[in-house]
PDB file of C-alpha atoms in Angstrom:
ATOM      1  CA  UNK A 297      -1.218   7.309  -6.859  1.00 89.00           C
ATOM      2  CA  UNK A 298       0.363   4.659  -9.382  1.00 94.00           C
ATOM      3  CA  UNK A 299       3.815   5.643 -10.945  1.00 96.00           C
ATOM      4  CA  UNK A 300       6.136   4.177 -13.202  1.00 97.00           C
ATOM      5  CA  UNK A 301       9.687   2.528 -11.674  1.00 97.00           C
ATOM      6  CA  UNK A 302      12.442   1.311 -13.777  1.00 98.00           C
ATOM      7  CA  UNK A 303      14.217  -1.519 -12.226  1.00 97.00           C
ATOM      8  CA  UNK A 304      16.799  -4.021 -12.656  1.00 98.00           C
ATOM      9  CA  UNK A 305      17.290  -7.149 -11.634  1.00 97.00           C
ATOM     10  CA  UNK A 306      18.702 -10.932 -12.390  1.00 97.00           C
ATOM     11  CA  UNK A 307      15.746 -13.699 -13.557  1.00 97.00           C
ATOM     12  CA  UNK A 308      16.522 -17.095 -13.475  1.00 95.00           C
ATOM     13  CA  UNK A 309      14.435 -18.950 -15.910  1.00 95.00           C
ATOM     14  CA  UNK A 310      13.958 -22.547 -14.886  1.00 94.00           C
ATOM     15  CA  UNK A 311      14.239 -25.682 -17.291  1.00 92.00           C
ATOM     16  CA  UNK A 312      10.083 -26.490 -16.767  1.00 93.00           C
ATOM     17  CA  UNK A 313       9.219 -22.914 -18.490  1.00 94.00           C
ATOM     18  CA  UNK A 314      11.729 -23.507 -21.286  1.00 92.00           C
ATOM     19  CA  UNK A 315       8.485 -24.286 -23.291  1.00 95.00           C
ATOM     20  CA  UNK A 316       7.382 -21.104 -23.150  1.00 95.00           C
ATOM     21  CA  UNK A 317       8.508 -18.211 -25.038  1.00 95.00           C
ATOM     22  CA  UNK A 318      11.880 -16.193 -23.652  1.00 93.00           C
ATOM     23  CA  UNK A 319       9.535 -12.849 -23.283  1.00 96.00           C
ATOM     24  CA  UNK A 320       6.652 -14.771 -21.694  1.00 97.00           C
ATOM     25  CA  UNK A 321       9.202 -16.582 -18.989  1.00 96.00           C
ATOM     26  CA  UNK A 322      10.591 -13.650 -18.067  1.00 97.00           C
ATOM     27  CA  UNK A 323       7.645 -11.555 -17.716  1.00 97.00           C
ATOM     28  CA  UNK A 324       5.835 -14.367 -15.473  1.00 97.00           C
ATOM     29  CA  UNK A 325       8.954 -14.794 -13.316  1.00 97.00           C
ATOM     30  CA  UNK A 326       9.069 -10.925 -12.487  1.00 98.00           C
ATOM     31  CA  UNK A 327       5.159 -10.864 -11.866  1.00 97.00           C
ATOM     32  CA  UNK A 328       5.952 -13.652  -8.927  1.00 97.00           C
ATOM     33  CA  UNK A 329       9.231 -12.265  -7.578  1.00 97.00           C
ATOM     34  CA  UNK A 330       7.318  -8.156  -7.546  1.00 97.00           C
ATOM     35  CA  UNK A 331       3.832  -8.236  -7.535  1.00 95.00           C
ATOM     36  CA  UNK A 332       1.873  -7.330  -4.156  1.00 95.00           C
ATOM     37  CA  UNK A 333       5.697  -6.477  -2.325  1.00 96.00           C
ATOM     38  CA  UNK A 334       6.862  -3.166  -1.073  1.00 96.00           C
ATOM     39  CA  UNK A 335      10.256  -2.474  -2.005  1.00 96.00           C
ATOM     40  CA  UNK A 336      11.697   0.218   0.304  1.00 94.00           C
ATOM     41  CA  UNK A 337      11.237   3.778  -0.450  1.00 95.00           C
ATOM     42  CA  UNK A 338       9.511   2.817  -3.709  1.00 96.00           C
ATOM     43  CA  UNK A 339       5.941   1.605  -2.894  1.00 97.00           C
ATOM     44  CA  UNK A 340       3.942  -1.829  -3.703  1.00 97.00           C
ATOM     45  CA  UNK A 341       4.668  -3.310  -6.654  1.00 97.00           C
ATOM     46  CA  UNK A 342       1.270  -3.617  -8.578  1.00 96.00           C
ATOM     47  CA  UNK A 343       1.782  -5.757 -12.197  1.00 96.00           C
ATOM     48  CA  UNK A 344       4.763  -5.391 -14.616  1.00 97.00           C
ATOM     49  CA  UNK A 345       4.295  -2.891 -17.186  1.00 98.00           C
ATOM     50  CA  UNK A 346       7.140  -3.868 -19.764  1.00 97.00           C
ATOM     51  CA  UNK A 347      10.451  -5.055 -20.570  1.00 97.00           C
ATOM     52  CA  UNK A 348      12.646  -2.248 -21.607  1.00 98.00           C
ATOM     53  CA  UNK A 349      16.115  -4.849 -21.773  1.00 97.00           C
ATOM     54  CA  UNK A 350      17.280  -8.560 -21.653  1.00 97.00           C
ATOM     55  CA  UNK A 351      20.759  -9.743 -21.951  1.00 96.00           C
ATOM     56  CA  UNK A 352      21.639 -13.213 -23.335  1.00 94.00           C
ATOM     57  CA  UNK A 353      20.833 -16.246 -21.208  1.00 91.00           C
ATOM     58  CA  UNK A 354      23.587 -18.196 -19.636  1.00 93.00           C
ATOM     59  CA  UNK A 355      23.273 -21.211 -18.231  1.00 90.00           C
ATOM     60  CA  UNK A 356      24.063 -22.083 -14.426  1.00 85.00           C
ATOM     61  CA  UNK A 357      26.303 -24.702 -13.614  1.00 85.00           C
ATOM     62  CA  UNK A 358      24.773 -27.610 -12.140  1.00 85.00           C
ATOM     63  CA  UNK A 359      21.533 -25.779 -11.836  1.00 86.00           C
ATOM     64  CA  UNK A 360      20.596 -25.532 -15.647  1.00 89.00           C
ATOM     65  CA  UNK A 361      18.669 -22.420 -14.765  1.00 95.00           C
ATOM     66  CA  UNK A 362      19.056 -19.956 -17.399  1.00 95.00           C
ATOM     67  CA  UNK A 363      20.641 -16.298 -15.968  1.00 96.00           C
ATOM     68  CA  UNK A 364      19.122 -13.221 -18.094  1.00 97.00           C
ATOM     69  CA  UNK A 365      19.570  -9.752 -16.937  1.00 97.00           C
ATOM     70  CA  UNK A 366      16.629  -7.879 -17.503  1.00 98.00           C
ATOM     71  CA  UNK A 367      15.451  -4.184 -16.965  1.00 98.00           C
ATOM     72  CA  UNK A 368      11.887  -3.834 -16.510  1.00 98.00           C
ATOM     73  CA  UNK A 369       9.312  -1.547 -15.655  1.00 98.00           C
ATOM     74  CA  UNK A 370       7.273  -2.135 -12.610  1.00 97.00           C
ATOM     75  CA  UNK A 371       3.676   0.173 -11.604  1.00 97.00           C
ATOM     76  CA  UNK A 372       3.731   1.091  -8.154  1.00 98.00           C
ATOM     77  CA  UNK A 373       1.326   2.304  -5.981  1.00 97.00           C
ATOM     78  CA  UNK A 374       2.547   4.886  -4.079  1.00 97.00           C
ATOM     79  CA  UNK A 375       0.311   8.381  -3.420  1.00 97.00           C
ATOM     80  CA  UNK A 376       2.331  11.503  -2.919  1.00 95.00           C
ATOM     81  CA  UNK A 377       1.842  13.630  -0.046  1.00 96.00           C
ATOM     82  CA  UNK A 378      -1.231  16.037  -0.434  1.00 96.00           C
ATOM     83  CA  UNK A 379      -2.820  13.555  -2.557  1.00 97.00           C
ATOM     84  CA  UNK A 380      -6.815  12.583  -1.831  1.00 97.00           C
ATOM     85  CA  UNK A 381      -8.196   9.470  -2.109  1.00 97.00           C
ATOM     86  CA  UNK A 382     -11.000   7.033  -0.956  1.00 97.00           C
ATOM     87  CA  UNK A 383     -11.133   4.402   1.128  1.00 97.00           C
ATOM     88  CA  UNK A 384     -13.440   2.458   3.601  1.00 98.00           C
ATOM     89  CA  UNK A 385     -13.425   2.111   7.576  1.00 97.00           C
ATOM     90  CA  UNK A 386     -11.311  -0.954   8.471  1.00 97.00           C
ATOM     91  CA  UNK A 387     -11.419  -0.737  12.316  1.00 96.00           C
ATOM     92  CA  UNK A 388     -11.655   2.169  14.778  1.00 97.00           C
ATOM     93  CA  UNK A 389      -9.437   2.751  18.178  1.00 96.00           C
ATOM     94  CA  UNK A 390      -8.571   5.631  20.927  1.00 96.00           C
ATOM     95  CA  UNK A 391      -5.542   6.152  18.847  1.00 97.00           C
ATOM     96  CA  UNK A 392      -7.470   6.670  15.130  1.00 97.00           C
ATOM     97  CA  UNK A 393      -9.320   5.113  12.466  1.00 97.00           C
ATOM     98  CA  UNK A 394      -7.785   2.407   9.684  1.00 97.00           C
ATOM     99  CA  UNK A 395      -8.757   2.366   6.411  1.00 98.00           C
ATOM    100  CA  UNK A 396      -8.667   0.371   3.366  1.00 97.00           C
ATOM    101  CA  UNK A 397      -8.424   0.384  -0.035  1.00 95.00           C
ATOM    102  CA  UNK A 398      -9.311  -2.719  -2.761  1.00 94.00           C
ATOM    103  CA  UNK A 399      -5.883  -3.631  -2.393  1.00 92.00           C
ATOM    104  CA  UNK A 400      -4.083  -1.889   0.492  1.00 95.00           C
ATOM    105  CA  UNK A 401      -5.029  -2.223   4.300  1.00 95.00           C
ATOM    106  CA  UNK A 402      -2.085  -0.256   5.878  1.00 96.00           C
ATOM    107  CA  UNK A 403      -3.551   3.756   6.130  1.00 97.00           C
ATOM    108  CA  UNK A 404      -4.289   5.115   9.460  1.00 97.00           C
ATOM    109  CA  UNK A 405      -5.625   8.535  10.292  1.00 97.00           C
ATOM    110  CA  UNK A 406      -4.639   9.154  13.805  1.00 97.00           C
ATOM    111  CA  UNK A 407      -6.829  11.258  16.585  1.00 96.00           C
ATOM    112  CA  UNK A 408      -5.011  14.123  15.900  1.00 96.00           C
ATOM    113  CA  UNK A 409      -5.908  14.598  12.107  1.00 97.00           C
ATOM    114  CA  UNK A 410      -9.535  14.351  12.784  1.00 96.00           C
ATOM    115  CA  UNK A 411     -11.911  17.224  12.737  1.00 95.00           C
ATOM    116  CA  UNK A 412     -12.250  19.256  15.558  1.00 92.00           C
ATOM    117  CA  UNK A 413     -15.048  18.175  17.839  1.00 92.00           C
ATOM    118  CA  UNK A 414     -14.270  14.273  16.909  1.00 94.00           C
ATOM    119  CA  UNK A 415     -14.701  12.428  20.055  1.00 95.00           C
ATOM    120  CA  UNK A 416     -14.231   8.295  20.859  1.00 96.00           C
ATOM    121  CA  UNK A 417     -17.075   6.399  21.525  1.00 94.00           C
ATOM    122  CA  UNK A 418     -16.018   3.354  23.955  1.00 95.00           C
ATOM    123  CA  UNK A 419     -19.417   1.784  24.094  1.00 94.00           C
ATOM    124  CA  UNK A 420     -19.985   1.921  19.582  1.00 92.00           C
ATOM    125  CA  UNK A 421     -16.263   1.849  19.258  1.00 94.00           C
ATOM    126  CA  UNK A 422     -16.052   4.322  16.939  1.00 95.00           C
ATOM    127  CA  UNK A 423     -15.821   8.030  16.131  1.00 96.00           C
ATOM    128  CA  UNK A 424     -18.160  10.618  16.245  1.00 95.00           C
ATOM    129  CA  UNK A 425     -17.293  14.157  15.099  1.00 93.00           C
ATOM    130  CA  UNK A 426     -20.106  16.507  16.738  1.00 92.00           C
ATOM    131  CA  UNK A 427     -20.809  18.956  14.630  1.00 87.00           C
ATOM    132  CA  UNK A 428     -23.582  21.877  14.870  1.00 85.00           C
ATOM    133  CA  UNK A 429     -25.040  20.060  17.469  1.00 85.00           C
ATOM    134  CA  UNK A 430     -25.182  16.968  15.634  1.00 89.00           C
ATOM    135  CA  UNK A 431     -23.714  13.699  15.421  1.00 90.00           C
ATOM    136  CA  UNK A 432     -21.540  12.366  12.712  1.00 93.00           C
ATOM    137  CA  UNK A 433     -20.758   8.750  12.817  1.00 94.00           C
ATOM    138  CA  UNK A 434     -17.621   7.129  11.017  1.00 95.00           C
ATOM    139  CA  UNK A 435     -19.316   4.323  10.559  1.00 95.00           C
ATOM    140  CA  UNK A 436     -17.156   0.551   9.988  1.00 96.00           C
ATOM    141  CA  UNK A 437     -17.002   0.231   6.048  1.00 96.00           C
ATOM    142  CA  UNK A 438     -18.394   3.156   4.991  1.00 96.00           C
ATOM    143  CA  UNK A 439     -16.606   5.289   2.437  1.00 96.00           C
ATOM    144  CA  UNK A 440     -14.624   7.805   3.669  1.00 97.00           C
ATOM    145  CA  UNK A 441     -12.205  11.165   1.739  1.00 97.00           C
ATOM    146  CA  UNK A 442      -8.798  11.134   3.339  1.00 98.00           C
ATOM    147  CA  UNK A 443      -5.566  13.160   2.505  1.00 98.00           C
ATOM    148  CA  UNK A 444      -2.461  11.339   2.586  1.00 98.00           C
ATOM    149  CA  UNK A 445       0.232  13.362   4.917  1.00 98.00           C
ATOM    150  CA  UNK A 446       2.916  11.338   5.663  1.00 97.00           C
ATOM    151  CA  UNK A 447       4.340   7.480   5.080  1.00 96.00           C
ATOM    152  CA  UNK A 448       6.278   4.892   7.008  1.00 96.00           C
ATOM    153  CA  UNK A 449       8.871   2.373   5.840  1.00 96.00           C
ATOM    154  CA  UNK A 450       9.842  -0.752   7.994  1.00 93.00           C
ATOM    155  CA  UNK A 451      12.846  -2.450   6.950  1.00 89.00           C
ATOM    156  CA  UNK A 452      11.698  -6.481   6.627  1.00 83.00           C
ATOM    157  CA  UNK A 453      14.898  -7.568   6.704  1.00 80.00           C
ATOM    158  CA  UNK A 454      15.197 -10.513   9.635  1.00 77.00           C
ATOM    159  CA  UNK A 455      17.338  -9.148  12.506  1.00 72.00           C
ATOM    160  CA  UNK A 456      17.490 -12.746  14.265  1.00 74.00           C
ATOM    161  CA  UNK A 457      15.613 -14.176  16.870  1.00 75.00           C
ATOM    162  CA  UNK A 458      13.279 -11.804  19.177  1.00 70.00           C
ATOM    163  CA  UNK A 459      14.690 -11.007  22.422  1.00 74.00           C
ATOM    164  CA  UNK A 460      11.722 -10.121  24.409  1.00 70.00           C
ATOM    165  CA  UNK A 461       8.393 -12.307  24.727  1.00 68.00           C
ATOM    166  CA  UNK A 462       6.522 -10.202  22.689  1.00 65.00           C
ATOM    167  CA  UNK A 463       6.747  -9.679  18.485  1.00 67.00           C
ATOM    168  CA  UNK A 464       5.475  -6.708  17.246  1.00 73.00           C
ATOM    169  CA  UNK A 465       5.652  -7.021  13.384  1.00 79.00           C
ATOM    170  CA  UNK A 466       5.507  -3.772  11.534  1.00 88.00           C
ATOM    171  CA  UNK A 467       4.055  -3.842   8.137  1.00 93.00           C
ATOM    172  CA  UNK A 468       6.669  -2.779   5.553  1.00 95.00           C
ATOM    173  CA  UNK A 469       4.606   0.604   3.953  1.00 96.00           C
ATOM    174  CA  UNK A 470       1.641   2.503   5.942  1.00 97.00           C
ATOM    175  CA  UNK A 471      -0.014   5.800   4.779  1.00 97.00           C
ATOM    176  CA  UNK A 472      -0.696   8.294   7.317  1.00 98.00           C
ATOM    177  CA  UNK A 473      -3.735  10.201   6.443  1.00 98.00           C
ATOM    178  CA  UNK A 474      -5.671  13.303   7.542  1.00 97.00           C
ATOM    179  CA  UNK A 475      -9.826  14.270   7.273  1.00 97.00           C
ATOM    180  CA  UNK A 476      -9.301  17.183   9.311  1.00 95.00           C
ATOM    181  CA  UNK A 477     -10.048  19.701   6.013  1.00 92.00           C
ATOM    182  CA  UNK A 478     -13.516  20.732   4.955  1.00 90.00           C
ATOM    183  CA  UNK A 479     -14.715  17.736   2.112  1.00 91.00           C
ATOM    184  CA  UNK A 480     -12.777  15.161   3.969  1.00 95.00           C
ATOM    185  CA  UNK A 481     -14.329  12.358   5.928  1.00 94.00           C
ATOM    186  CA  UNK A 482     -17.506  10.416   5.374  1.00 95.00           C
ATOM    187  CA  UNK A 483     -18.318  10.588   1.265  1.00 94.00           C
ATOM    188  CA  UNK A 484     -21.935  10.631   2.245  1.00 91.00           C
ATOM    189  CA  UNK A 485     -21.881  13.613   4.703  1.00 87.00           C
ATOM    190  CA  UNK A 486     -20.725  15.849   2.056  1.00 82.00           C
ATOM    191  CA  UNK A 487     -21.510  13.968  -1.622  1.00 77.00           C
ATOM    192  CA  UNK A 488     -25.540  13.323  -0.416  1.00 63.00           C
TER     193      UNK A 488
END
């Protein structure tokens, strides 16, 4: 779920944090610029873990920002595929059910990765996977198994103005997940 990314990456240290020490500039400048972002094809950027590498500073021109190269490493969360995890009932549509973690809102389990027998309730707005006769309700906010099959990436990069009336804004990283397998779905139906 959380790995371990070596990056690189230019920090400009400005004049203001010259009071603090090199290490401790450096390492608050890279929590800003990473922390809670999704860089492409690696996942979301959690906390620094360390500083492997700094070069010397050099100071900009006309800026007096000091230039350090710096290689770093970064934890990422980023499940692999097959991997189970838990997570509560954000919202429920026709098309699935979204889920959250403490710190990630962007997993969906569509329709198709429910159980069998999972049918949509229009009137509760939620699912209900009929089993033996009996009801099963995926309840908002309760706790919920899932298996993570598949991932998105959305480049974020601006591509100009929009050319229709309507924006649809993609979030940059979303989880696909499944509850289709035996011990997957509501915690309670199978932990109580």
């Amino acid at each position: 779920m959380f790995i371990l990314t070596k990056l690189a990456d230019l920090v400009q240290i400005a004049p203001e944090d010259f009071s603090k020490r090199s290490i401790d500039a450096i390492e608050d400048n890279l929590n800003a610029k990473y922390s809670n972002k999704v860089i492409q094809k690696i996942g979301l950027c959690i906390s620094l873990y360390d500083v492997l590498w700094t070069s010397e500073g050099l100071i900009g021109h006309g800026t007096g920002l000091v230039n350090v190269n710096v290689e770093f490493r970064m934890i990422v969360f980023r499940p692999f595929k097959g991997e189970v995890m838990l997570g509560k009932i954000r919202s429920s549509t026709v098309n699935g059910i979204n889920i959250r973690t403490e710190f990630f809102d962007e997993i969906f389990v569509p329709y198709s990765e429910l159980p069998a027998g999972a049918e949509y309730n229009h009137s509760e707005q939620l699912w209900i996977w009929n089993f033996d006769g009996e009801g099963l309700f995926y309840d908002n906010h309760e706790t919920v198994r899932f298996q993570v099959v598949d991932e998105e990436w959305h480049d974020q990069t601006p591509a100009g103005p929009p050319k229709g009336d309507e924006v649809v804004a993609l979030p940059p990283y979303k989880i696909k997940g499944s509850m289709a397998r035996e011990g997957l779905g509501v915690c309670l139906w199978w932990d109580g």
